[in-house]
JSON list of C-alpha atoms and ligand atoms in Angstrom, two decimals:
[
{"chain": "A", "resi": 162, "resn": "UNK", "atom": "CA", "xyz": [9.25, 56.22, 95.51]},
{"chain": "A", "resi": 163, "resn": "UNK", "atom": "CA", "xyz": [6.85, 58.60, 97.25]},
{"chain": "A", "resi": 164, "resn": "UNK", "atom": "CA", "xyz": [2.89, 57.86, 96.31]},
{"chain": "A", "resi": 165, "resn": "UNK", "atom": "CA", "xyz": [2.00, 60.09, 93.52]},
{"chain": "A", "resi": 166, "resn": "UNK", "atom": "CA", "xyz": [-1.11, 62.71, 94.75]},
{"chain": "A", "resi": 167, "resn": "UNK", "atom": "CA", "xyz": [-2.88, 65.50, 92.97]},
{"chain": "A", "resi": 168, "resn": "UNK", "atom": "CA", "xyz": [-3.74, 68.46, 94.48]},
{"chain": "A", "resi": 169, "resn": "UNK", "atom": "CA", "xyz": [-5.72, 70.93, 93.03]},
{"chain": "A", "resi": 170, "resn": "UNK", "atom": "CA", "xyz": [-6.86, 75.05, 94.29]},
{"chain": "A", "resi": 171, "resn": "UNK", "atom": "CA", "xyz": [-10.37, 75.85, 93.51]},
{"chain": "A", "resi": 172, "resn": "UNK", "atom": "CA", "xyz": [-12.27, 79.19, 94.15]},
{"chain": "A", "resi": 173, "resn": "UNK", "atom": "CA", "xyz": [-13.71, 82.28, 92.50]},
{"chain": "A", "resi": 174, "resn": "UNK", "atom": "CA", "xyz": [-11.40, 84.81, 90.73]},
{"chain": "A", "resi": 175, "resn": "UNK", "atom": "CA", "xyz": [-9.47, 87.17, 93.40]},
{"chain": "A", "resi": 176, "resn": "UNK", "atom": "CA", "xyz": [-9.87, 84.28, 96.27]},
{"chain": "A", "resi": 177, "resn": "UNK", "atom": "CA", "xyz": [-6.06, 84.01, 96.80]},
{"chain": "A", "resi": 178, "resn": "UNK", "atom": "CA", "xyz": [-5.55, 80.27, 95.70]},
{"chain": "A", "resi": 179, "resn": "UNK", "atom": "CA", "xyz": [-2.86, 80.68, 93.73]},
{"chain": "A", "resi": 180, "resn": "UNK", "atom": "CA", "xyz": [-0.80, 82.52, 96.32]},
{"chain": "A", "resi": 181, "resn": "UNK", "atom": "CA", "xyz": [-1.61, 79.57, 98.93]},
{"chain": "A", "resi": 182, "resn": "UNK", "atom": "CA", "xyz": [-0.29, 76.97, 95.78]},
{"chain": "A", "resi": 183, "resn": "UNK", "atom": "CA", "xyz": [3.02, 79.05, 95.58]},
{"chain": "A", "resi": 184, "resn": "UNK", "atom": "CA", "xyz": [3.61, 78.50, 99.50]},
{"chain": "A", "resi": 185, "resn": "UNK", "atom": "CA", "xyz": [2.46, 75.14, 99.54]},
{"chain": "A", "resi": 186, "resn": "UNK", "atom": "CA", "xyz": [4.76, 74.04, 96.58]},
{"chain": "A", "resi": 187, "resn": "UNK", "atom": "CA", "xyz": [8.00, 76.06, 98.76]},
{"chain": "A", "resi": 188, "resn": "UNK", "atom": "CA", "xyz": [6.90, 74.14, 101.89]},
{"chain": "A", "resi": 189, "resn": "UNK", "atom": "CA", "xyz": [6.83, 70.97, 99.80]},
{"chain": "A", "resi": 190, "resn": "UNK", "atom": "CA", "xyz": [9.76, 71.13, 98.10]},
{"chain": "A", "resi": 191, "resn": "UNK", "atom": "CA", "xyz": [11.88, 72.19, 101.19]},
{"chain": "A", "resi": 192, "resn": "UNK", "atom": "CA", "xyz": [10.63, 68.65, 102.95]},
{"chain": "A", "resi": 193, "resn": "UNK", "atom": "CA", "xyz": [12.48, 66.56, 99.75]},
{"chain": "A", "resi": 194, "resn": "UNK", "atom": "CA", "xyz": [8.82, 65.97, 97.73]},
{"chain": "A", "resi": 195, "resn": "UNK", "atom": "CA", "xyz": [8.68, 66.46, 94.02]},
{"chain": "A", "resi": 196, "resn": "UNK", "atom": "CA", "xyz": [6.22, 69.08, 92.94]},
{"chain": "A", "resi": 197, "resn": "UNK", "atom": "CA", "xyz": [5.13, 69.56, 89.33]},
{"chain": "A", "resi": 198, "resn": "UNK", "atom": "CA", "xyz": [3.07, 72.41, 88.99]},
{"chain": "A", "resi": 199, "resn": "UNK", "atom": "CA", "xyz": [0.04, 73.13, 86.60]},
{"chain": "A", "resi": 200, "resn": "UNK", "atom": "CA", "xyz": [-3.06, 75.09, 86.11]},
{"chain": "A", "resi": 201, "resn": "UNK", "atom": "CA", "xyz": [-6.16, 74.94, 84.04]},
{"chain": "A", "resi": 202, "resn": "UNK", "atom": "CA", "xyz": [-6.64, 76.58, 81.54]},
{"chain": "A", "resi": 203, "resn": "UNK", "atom": "CA", "xyz": [-2.87, 76.31, 80.61]},
{"chain": "A", "resi": 204, "resn": "UNK", "atom": "CA", "xyz": [0.07, 74.28, 81.80]},
{"chain": "A", "resi": 205, "resn": "UNK", "atom": "CA", "xyz": [2.40, 74.57, 78.73]},
{"chain": "A", "resi": 206, "resn": "UNK", "atom": "CA", "xyz": [2.67, 74.43, 75.27]},
{"chain": "A", "resi": 207, "resn": "UNK", "atom": "CA", "xyz": [-1.12, 73.84, 73.57]},
{"chain": "A", "resi": 208, "resn": "UNK", "atom": "CA", "xyz": [-2.75, 74.44, 76.96]},
{"chain": "A", "resi": 209, "resn": "UNK", "atom": "CA", "xyz": [-1.55, 77.81, 77.18]},
{"chain": "A", "resi": 210, "resn": "UNK", "atom": "CA", "xyz": [-3.13, 78.81, 73.95]},
{"chain": "A", "resi": 211, "resn": "UNK", "atom": "CA", "xyz": [-6.49, 77.35, 74.49]},
{"chain": "A", "resi": 212, "resn": "UNK", "atom": "CA", "xyz": [-5.80, 79.98, 77.52]},
{"chain": "A", "resi": 213, "resn": "UNK", "atom": "CA", "xyz": [-5.23, 82.72, 75.48]},
{"chain": "A", "resi": 214, "resn": "UNK", "atom": "CA", "xyz": [-8.48, 82.16, 73.57]},
{"chain": "A", "resi": 215, "resn": "UNK", "atom": "CA", "xyz": [-10.75, 81.95, 76.54]},
{"chain": "A", "resi": 216, "resn": "UNK", "atom": "CA", "xyz": [-8.99, 84.71, 78.98]},
{"chain": "A", "resi": 217, "resn": "UNK", "atom": "CA", "xyz": [-8.37, 87.18, 75.78]},
{"chain": "A", "resi": 218, "resn": "UNK", "atom": "CA", "xyz": [-10.66, 86.19, 72.71]},
{"chain": "A", "resi": 219, "resn": "UNK", "atom": "CA", "xyz": [-12.91, 89.44, 72.33]},
{"chain": "A", "resi": 220, "resn": "UNK", "atom": "CA", "xyz": [-15.69, 88.42, 69.85]},
{"chain": "A", "resi": 221, "resn": "UNK", "atom": "CA", "xyz": [-18.67, 85.95, 70.71]},
{"chain": "A", "resi": 222, "resn": "UNK", "atom": "CA", "xyz": [-18.19, 82.85, 72.40]},
{"chain": "A", "resi": 223, "resn": "UNK", "atom": "CA", "xyz": [-21.38, 80.26, 73.40]},
{"chain": "A", "resi": 224, "resn": "UNK", "atom": "CA", "xyz": [-21.54, 79.20, 76.42]},
{"chain": "A", "resi": 225, "resn": "UNK", "atom": "CA", "xyz": [-21.17, 75.80, 75.05]},
{"chain": "A", "resi": 226, "resn": "UNK", "atom": "CA", "xyz": [-18.08, 76.57, 73.43]},
{"chain": "A", "resi": 227, "resn": "UNK", "atom": "CA", "xyz": [-16.23, 77.60, 76.10]},
{"chain": "A", "resi": 228, "resn": "UNK", "atom": "CA", "xyz": [-17.33, 74.73, 77.88]},
{"chain": "A", "resi": 229, "resn": "UNK", "atom": "CA", "xyz": [-15.80, 72.37, 75.45]},
{"chain": "A", "resi": 230, "resn": "UNK", "atom": "CA", "xyz": [-12.43, 74.74, 75.28]},
{"chain": "A", "resi": 231, "resn": "UNK", "atom": "CA", "xyz": [-12.03, 74.37, 79.17]},
{"chain": "A", "resi": 232, "resn": "UNK", "atom": "CA", "xyz": [-12.75, 70.21, 78.36]},
{"chain": "A", "resi": 233, "resn": "UNK", "atom": "CA", "xyz": [-9.75, 70.22, 75.94]},
{"chain": "A", "resi": 234, "resn": "UNK", "atom": "CA", "xyz": [-7.23, 72.02, 77.95]},
{"chain": "A", "resi": 235, "resn": "UNK", "atom": "CA", "xyz": [-7.93, 69.81, 80.58]},
{"chain": "A", "resi": 236, "resn": "UNK", "atom": "CA", "xyz": [-7.78, 66.53, 78.73]},
{"chain": "A", "resi": 237, "resn": "UNK", "atom": "CA", "xyz": [-4.18, 68.26, 77.19]},
{"chain": "A", "resi": 238, "resn": "UNK", "atom": "CA", "xyz": [-3.39, 68.99, 80.92]},
{"chain": "A", "resi": 239, "resn": "UNK", "atom": "CA", "xyz": [-4.12, 65.46, 82.50]},
{"chain": "A", "resi": 240, "resn": "UNK", "atom": "CA", "xyz": [-2.52, 63.55, 79.54]},
{"chain": "A", "resi": 241, "resn": "UNK", "atom": "CA", "xyz": [0.21, 65.25, 79.22]},
{"chain": "A", "resi": 242, "resn": "UNK", "atom": "CA", "xyz": [1.58, 66.79, 82.72]},
{"chain": "A", "resi": 243, "resn": "UNK", "atom": "CA", "xyz": [-0.75, 65.33, 85.59]},
{"chain": "A", "resi": 244, "resn": "UNK", "atom": "CA", "xyz": [-0.95, 61.46, 84.51]},
{"chain": "A", "resi": 245, "resn": "UNK", "atom": "CA", "xyz": [2.72, 61.08, 83.62]},
{"chain": "A", "resi": 246, "resn": "UNK", "atom": "CA", "xyz": [4.02, 62.97, 87.30]},
{"chain": "A", "resi": 247, "resn": "UNK", "atom": "CA", "xyz": [1.79, 61.10, 89.30]},
{"chain": "A", "resi": 248, "resn": "UNK", "atom": "CA", "xyz": [3.05, 57.94, 87.78]},
{"chain": "A", "resi": 249, "resn": "UNK", "atom": "CA", "xyz": [6.55, 59.20, 88.75]},
{"chain": "A", "resi": 250, "resn": "UNK", "atom": "CA", "xyz": [5.53, 59.86, 92.39]},
{"chain": "A", "resi": 251, "resn": "UNK", "atom": "CA", "xyz": [5.29, 63.37, 92.19]},
{"chain": "A", "resi": 252, "resn": "UNK", "atom": "CA", "xyz": [3.18, 65.63, 93.72]},
{"chain": "A", "resi": 253, "resn": "UNK", "atom": "CA", "xyz": [0.98, 67.66, 91.25]},
{"chain": "A", "resi": 254, "resn": "UNK", "atom": "CA", "xyz": [-0.48, 70.89, 92.49]},
{"chain": "A", "resi": 255, "resn": "UNK", "atom": "CA", "xyz": [-3.21, 72.03, 89.71]},
{"chain": "A", "resi": 256, "resn": "UNK", "atom": "CA", "xyz": [-4.35, 75.44, 89.93]},
{"chain": "A", "resi": 257, "resn": "UNK", "atom": "CA", "xyz": [-8.00, 74.80, 89.31]},
{"chain": "A", "resi": 258, "resn": "UNK", "atom": "CA", "xyz": [-9.54, 71.33, 87.62]},
{"chain": "A", "resi": 259, "resn": "UNK", "atom": "CA", "xyz": [-12.99, 70.00, 87.15]},
{"chain": "A", "resi": 260, "resn": "UNK", "atom": "CA", "xyz": [-14.91, 71.75, 90.10]},
{"chain": "A", "resi": 261, "resn": "UNK", "atom": "CA", "xyz": [-14.28, 75.61, 88.07]},
{"chain": "A", "resi": 262, "resn": "UNK", "atom": "CA", "xyz": [-16.22, 73.67, 85.00]},
{"chain": "A", "resi": 263, "resn": "UNK", "atom": "CA", "xyz": [-18.97, 72.64, 87.52]},
{"chain": "A", "resi": 264, "resn": "UNK", "atom": "CA", "xyz": [-19.14, 75.86, 89.63]},
{"chain": "A", "resi": 265, "resn": "UNK", "atom": "CA", "xyz": [-18.44, 78.44, 86.36]},
{"chain": "A", "resi": 266, "resn": "UNK", "atom": "CA", "xyz": [-20.12, 76.88, 83.46]},
{"chain": "A", "resi": 267, "resn": "UNK", "atom": "CA", "xyz": [-22.50, 74.65, 85.64]},
{"chain": "A", "resi": 268, "resn": "UNK", "atom": "CA", "xyz": [-23.55, 76.82, 88.10]},
{"chain": "A", "resi": 269, "resn": "UNK", "atom": "CA", "xyz": [-22.23, 80.42, 86.76]},
{"chain": "A", "resi": 270, "resn": "UNK", "atom": "CA", "xyz": [-23.26, 80.30, 83.18]},
{"chain": "A", "resi": 271, "resn": "UNK", "atom": "CA", "xyz": [-26.53, 77.68, 84.04]},
{"chain": "A", "resi": 272, "resn": "UNK", "atom": "CA", "xyz": [-25.40, 74.46, 82.18]},
{"chain": "A", "resi": 273, "resn": "UNK", "atom": "CA", "xyz": [-26.26, 71.57, 83.16]},
{"chain": "A", "resi": 274, "resn": "UNK", "atom": "CA", "xyz": [-24.44, 70.32, 85.82]},
{"chain": "A", "resi": 275, "resn": "UNK", "atom": "CA", "xyz": [-24.79, 66.31, 85.13]},
{"chain": "A", "resi": 276, "resn": "UNK", "atom": "CA", "xyz": [-23.67, 66.88, 81.84]},
{"chain": "A", "resi": 277, "resn": "UNK", "atom": "CA", "xyz": [-20.77, 68.99, 82.88]},
{"chain": "A", "resi": 278, "resn": "UNK", "atom": "CA", "xyz": [-20.01, 66.03, 85.35]},
{"chain": "A", "resi": 279, "resn": "UNK", "atom": "CA", "xyz": [-19.93, 63.29, 82.58]},
{"chain": "A", "resi": 280, "resn": "UNK", "atom": "CA", "xyz": [-17.75, 65.88, 80.40]},
{"chain": "A", "resi": 281, "resn": "UNK", "atom": "CA", "xyz": [-15.55, 66.30, 82.96]},
{"chain": "A", "resi": 282, "resn": "UNK", "atom": "CA", "xyz": [-15.10, 62.34, 83.55]},
{"chain": "A", "resi": 283, "resn": "UNK", "atom": "CA", "xyz": [-14.57, 62.04, 79.77]},
{"chain": "A", "resi": 284, "resn": "UNK", "atom": "CA", "xyz": [-11.82, 64.71, 79.79]},
{"chain": "A", "resi": 285, "resn": "UNK", "atom": "CA", "xyz": [-9.67, 63.49, 82.94]},
{"chain": "A", "resi": 286, "resn": "UNK", "atom": "CA", "xyz": [-10.57, 59.76, 82.14]},
{"chain": "A", "resi": 287, "resn": "UNK", "atom": "CA", "xyz": [-11.74, 59.31, 85.81]},
{"chain": "A", "resi": 288, "resn": "UNK", "atom": "CA", "xyz": [-8.52, 60.35, 87.26]},
{"chain": "A", "resi": 289, "resn": "UNK", "atom": "CA", "xyz": [-9.90, 62.52, 90.52]},
{"chain": "A", "resi": 290, "resn": "UNK", "atom": "CA", "xyz": [-7.82, 64.58, 92.79]},
{"chain": "A", "resi": 291, "resn": "UNK", "atom": "CA", "xyz": [-6.73, 63.32, 96.17]},
{"chain": "A", "resi": 292, "resn": "UNK", "atom": "CA", "xyz": [-7.58, 66.61, 97.76]},
{"chain": "A", "resi": 293, "resn": "UNK", "atom": "CA", "xyz": [-9.11, 69.65, 96.65]},
{"chain": "A", "resi": 294, "resn": "UNK", "atom": "CA", "xyz": [-9.37, 73.16, 98.42]},
{"chain": "A", "resi": 295, "resn": "UNK", "atom": "CA", "xyz": [-12.01, 75.82, 98.16]},
{"chain": "A", "resi": 296, "resn": "UNK", "atom": "CA", "xyz": [-10.75, 78.94, 99.16]},
{"chain": "A", "resi": 297, "resn": "UNK", "atom": "CA", "xyz": [-13.86, 81.13, 100.10]},
{"chain": "A", "resi": 298, "resn": "UNK", "atom": "CA", "xyz": [-14.06, 84.69, 100.10]},
{"chain": "A", "resi": 299, "resn": "UNK", "atom": "CA", "xyz": [-16.94, 87.17, 99.92]},
{"chain": "A", "resi": 300, "resn": "UNK", "atom": "CA", "xyz": [-17.63, 88.38, 97.01]},
{"chain": "A", "resi": 301, "resn": "UNK", "atom": "CA", "xyz": [-16.55, 92.03, 97.94]},
{"chain": "A", "resi": 302, "resn": "UNK", "atom": "CA", "xyz": [-13.65, 90.71, 98.69]},
{"chain": "A", "resi": 303, "resn": "UNK", "atom": "CA", "xyz": [-12.73, 89.16, 95.77]},
{"chain": "A", "resi": 304, "resn": "UNK", "atom": "CA", "xyz": [-13.93, 91.86, 93.35]},
{"chain": "A", "resi": 305, "resn": "UNK", "atom": "CA", "xyz": [-11.75, 94.01, 95.15]},
{"chain": "A", "resi": 306, "resn": "UNK", "atom": "CA", "xyz": [-8.73, 91.75, 94.94]},
{"chain": "A", "resi": 307, "resn": "UNK", "atom": "CA", "xyz": [-9.30, 91.30, 91.05]},
{"chain": "A", "resi": 308, "resn": "UNK", "atom": "CA", "xyz": [-9.22, 95.35, 90.32]},
{"chain": "A", "resi": 309, "resn": "UNK", "atom": "CA", "xyz": [-10.03, 97.22, 87.39]},
{"chain": "A", "resi": 310, "resn": "UNK", "atom": "CA", "xyz": [-7.83, 95.03, 85.07]},
{"chain": "A", "resi": 311, "resn": "UNK", "atom": "CA", "xyz": [-10.29, 91.87, 84.09]},
{"chain": "A", "resi": 312, "resn": "UNK", "atom": "CA", "xyz": [-10.21, 89.13, 81.61]},
{"chain": "A", "resi": 313, "resn": "UNK", "atom": "CA", "xyz": [-12.93, 87.96, 79.74]},
{"chain": "A", "resi": 314, "resn": "UNK", "atom": "CA", "xyz": [-14.07, 85.41, 82.55]},
{"chain": "A", "resi": 315, "resn": "UNK", "atom": "CA", "xyz": [-13.71, 88.15, 85.34]},
{"chain": "A", "resi": 316, "resn": "UNK", "atom": "CA", "xyz": [-15.72, 90.70, 83.27]},
{"chain": "A", "resi": 317, "resn": "UNK", "atom": "CA", "xyz": [-19.03, 88.45, 84.10]},
{"chain": "A", "resi": 318, "resn": "UNK", "atom": "CA", "xyz": [-20.44, 90.52, 87.24]},
{"chain": "A", "resi": 319, "resn": "UNK", "atom": "CA", "xyz": [-21.42, 90.47, 90.57]},
{"chain": "A", "resi": 320, "resn": "UNK", "atom": "CA", "xyz": [-24.28, 88.08, 90.24]},
{"chain": "A", "resi": 321, "resn": "UNK", "atom": "CA", "xyz": [-22.42, 85.59, 88.00]},
{"chain": "A", "resi": 322, "resn": "UNK", "atom": "CA", "xyz": [-19.48, 85.52, 91.25]},
{"chain": "A", "resi": 323, "resn": "UNK", "atom": "CA", "xyz": [-22.31, 84.73, 93.30]},
{"chain": "A", "resi": 324, "resn": "UNK", "atom": "CA", "xyz": [-23.21, 81.96, 91.71]},
{"chain": "A", "resi": 325, "resn": "UNK", "atom": "CA", "xyz": [-19.87, 80.29, 91.16]},
{"chain": "A", "resi": 326, "resn": "UNK", "atom": "CA", "xyz": [-19.02, 81.11, 94.76]},
{"chain": "A", "resi": 327, "resn": "UNK", "atom": "CA", "xyz": [-22.48, 78.99, 96.47]},
{"chain": "A", "resi": 328, "resn": "UNK", "atom": "CA", "xyz": [-21.59, 76.24, 93.23]},
{"chain": "A", "resi": 329, "resn": "UNK", "atom": "CA", "xyz": [-18.07, 75.84, 95.16]},
{"chain": "A", "resi": 330, "resn": "UNK", "atom": "CA", "xyz": [-20.15, 75.15, 98.72]},
{"chain": "A", "resi": 331, "resn": "UNK", "atom": "CA", "xyz": [-22.68, 73.04, 96.93]},
{"chain": "A", "resi": 332, "resn": "UNK", "atom": "CA", "xyz": [-19.67, 70.92, 95.89]},
{"chain": "A", "resi": 333, "resn": "UNK", "atom": "CA", "xyz": [-18.16, 71.07, 99.08]},
{"chain": "A", "resi": 334, "resn": "UNK", "atom": "CA", "xyz": [-21.17, 70.02, 100.69]},
{"chain": "A", "resi": 335, "resn": "UNK", "atom": "CA", "xyz": [-21.37, 66.83, 98.43]},
{"chain": "A", "resi": 336, "resn": "UNK", "atom": "CA", "xyz": [-17.88, 65.86, 98.33]},
{"chain": "A", "resi": 337, "resn": "UNK", "atom": "CA", "xyz": [-16.89, 66.93, 101.74]},
{"chain": "A", "resi": 338, "resn": "UNK", "atom": "CA", "xyz": [-14.04, 63.64, 101.88]},
{"chain": "A", "resi": 339, "resn": "UNK", "atom": "CA", "xyz": [-12.22, 65.45, 98.79]},
{"chain": "A", "resi": 340, "resn": "UNK", "atom": "CA", "xyz": [-13.25, 69.24, 99.01]},
{"chain": "A", "resi": 341, "resn": "UNK", "atom": "CA", "xyz": [-12.29, 70.97, 102.05]},
{"chain": "A", "resi": 342, "resn": "UNK", "atom": "CA", "xyz": [-13.47, 75.06, 102.23]},
{"chain": "A", "resi": 343, "resn": "UNK", "atom": "CA", "xyz": [-10.69, 76.97, 103.46]},
{"chain": "A", "resi": 344, "resn": "UNK", "atom": "CA", "xyz": [-11.97, 80.64, 104.92]},
{"chain": "A", "resi": 345, "resn": "UNK", "atom": "CA", "xyz": [-9.88, 82.63, 102.38]},
{"chain": "A", "resi": 346, "resn": "UNK", "atom": "CA", "xyz": [-10.93, 86.23, 104.32]},
{"chain": "A", "resi": 347, "resn": "UNK", "atom": "CA", "xyz": [-8.42, 85.41, 106.96]},
{"chain": "A", "resi": 348, "resn": "UNK", "atom": "CA", "xyz": [-4.08, 86.79, 106.79]},
{"chain": "A", "resi": 349, "resn": "UNK", "atom": "CA", "xyz": [-2.41, 84.45, 104.37]},
{"chain": "A", "resi": 350, "resn": "UNK", "atom": "CA", "xyz": [-0.34, 83.23, 107.08]},
{"chain": "A", "resi": 351, "resn": "UNK", "atom": "CA", "xyz": [-3.53, 81.87, 108.78]},
{"chain": "A", "resi": 352, "resn": "UNK", "atom": "CA", "xyz": [-5.07, 80.48, 105.53]},
{"chain": "A", "resi": 353, "resn": "UNK", "atom": "CA", "xyz": [-1.72, 78.55, 105.02]},
{"chain": "A", "resi": 354, "resn": "UNK", "atom": "CA", "xyz": [-1.80, 76.83, 108.09]},
{"chain": "A", "resi": 355, "resn": "UNK", "atom": "CA", "xyz": [-5.30, 75.93, 107.30]},
{"chain": "A", "resi": 356, "resn": "UNK", "atom": "CA", "xyz": [-4.02, 74.03, 103.99]},
{"chain": "A", "resi": 357, "resn": "UNK", "atom": "CA", "xyz": [-1.49, 72.26, 105.93]},
{"chain": "A", "resi": 358, "resn": "UNK", "atom": "CA", "xyz": [-3.64, 71.19, 108.32]},
{"chain": "A", "resi": 359, "resn": "UNK", "atom": "CA", "xyz": [-5.69, 69.40, 105.73]},
{"chain": "A", "resi": 360, "resn": "UNK", "atom": "CA", "xyz": [-2.79, 68.11, 103.83]},
{"chain": "A", "resi": 361, "resn": "UNK", "atom": "CA", "xyz": [-1.52, 66.12, 107.24]},
{"chain": "A", "resi": 362, "resn": "UNK", "atom": "CA", "xyz": [-3.84, 63.33, 106.84]},
{"chain": "A", "resi": 363, "resn": "UNK", "atom": "CA", "xyz": [-2.57, 62.66, 103.17]},
{"chain": "A", "resi": 364, "resn": "UNK", "atom": "CA", "xyz": [0.99, 62.98, 103.50]},
{"chain": "B", "resi": 179, "resn": "TYD", "atom": "P1", "xyz": [-7.04, 82.67, 85.89]},
{"chain": "B", "resi": 179, "resn": "TYD", "atom": "O1", "xyz": [-6.50, 83.84, 85.43]},
{"chain": "B", "resi": 179, "resn": "TYD", "atom": "O2", "xyz": [-6.78, 81.06, 86.18]},
{"chain": "B", "resi": 179, "resn": "TYD", "atom": "O3", "xyz": [-8.12, 82.81, 87.26]},
{"chain": "B", "resi": 179, "resn": "TYD", "atom": "P2", "xyz": [-7.49, 82.99, 88.51]},
{"chain": "B", "resi": 179, "resn": "TYD", "atom": "O4", "xyz": [-6.21, 83.43, 88.53]},
{"chain": "B", "resi": 179, "resn": "TYD", "atom": "O5", "xyz": [-8.84, 83.64, 88.97]},
{"chain": "B", "resi": 179, "resn": "TYD", "atom": "O6", "xyz": [-7.45, 81.53, 88.79]},
{"chain": "B", "resi": 179, "resn": "TYD", "atom": "O7", "xyz": [-8.19, 82.61, 85.02]},
{"chain": "B", "resi": 179, "resn": "TYD", "atom": "C1", "xyz": [-9.29, 81.67, 84.69]},
{"chain": "B", "resi": 179, "resn": "TYD", "atom": "C2", "xyz": [-10.40, 81.53, 84.47]},
{"chain": "B", "resi": 179, "resn": "TYD", "atom": "O8", "xyz": [-11.11, 80.65, 83.81]},
{"chain": "B", "resi": 179, "resn": "TYD", "atom": "C3", "xyz": [-11.10, 81.95, 85.86]},
{"chain": "B", "resi": 179, "resn": "TYD", "atom": "O9", "xyz": [-12.00, 83.11, 85.51]},
{"chain": "B", "resi": 179, "resn": "TYD", "atom": "C4", "xyz": [-11.83, 80.78, 85.88]},
{"chain": "B", "resi": 179, "resn": "TYD", "atom": "C5", "xyz": [-12.63, 80.17, 84.58]},
{"chain": "B", "resi": 179, "resn": "TYD", "atom": "N1", "xyz": [-12.58, 78.63, 84.47]},
{"chain": "B", "resi": 179, "resn": "TYD", "atom": "C6", "xyz": [-13.73, 77.93, 84.16]},
{"chain": "B", "resi": 179, "resn": "TYD", "atom": "O10", "xyz": [-14.68, 79.18, 83.94]},
{"chain": "B", "resi": 179, "resn": "TYD", "atom": "N2", "xyz": [-13.93, 76.90, 83.76]},
{"chain": "B", "resi": 179, "resn": "TYD", "atom": "C7", "xyz": [-12.91, 75.75, 84.23]},
{"chain": "B", "resi": 179, "resn": "TYD", "atom": "O11", "xyz": [-12.95, 74.78, 83.70]},
{"chain": "B", "resi": 179, "resn": "TYD", "atom": "C8", "xyz": [-11.62, 76.66, 84.30]},
{"chain": "B", "resi": 179, "resn": "TYD", "atom": "C9", "xyz": [-10.53, 75.64, 84.38]},
{"chain": "B", "resi": 179, "resn": "TYD", "atom": "C10", "xyz": [-11.62, 77.60, 84.69]}
]
């Protein structure tokens, strides 16, 4: 049986990570690997309901409440989707995970980062990704890619997204073994070849 792997895809909104996750999924399936795809917030069932609140609720949401909703969704994703798949030797590809909470709620919204790390750890039960990609683009490019149809998070403004982007880059400096920064302003195929280079060591 192949060894289970947990790979996460991160970056500011409009960074192109979902496209790259899809390409990697197709690539790995062709190579014969068993793949499970999930996302945070979301995944399936209850997770998708929490996602709907987080992205579409139009009343007041406090920053702490927002954090706990992301964490509740994460616990569900880990327990119901990620852990069982890894135990079965599958490769789990997850669109956003713990680093999103640090970048968005910590660096972006200004909540205490040590506290978020602690809560992240509680929500995952200590499980860490084997590899995390951070797809990095300048704010102008990411805003352009998001377009005018913005959800609740995407409506947070340019200054917020600058903080989020810098947060990701800080995180990558702190954990260079796990977090790989990919220049996502390049054409899709070139970005994907950088993605594969980082994966080689793991497979
Ligand atoms: P999504 O549509 O998945 O965004 P994208 O397509 O850009 O990945 O929406 C998820 C939004 O939730 C996104 O704006 C990032 C935000 N988010 C947080 O703020 N904290 C978190 O912990 C997670 C998982 C996501």
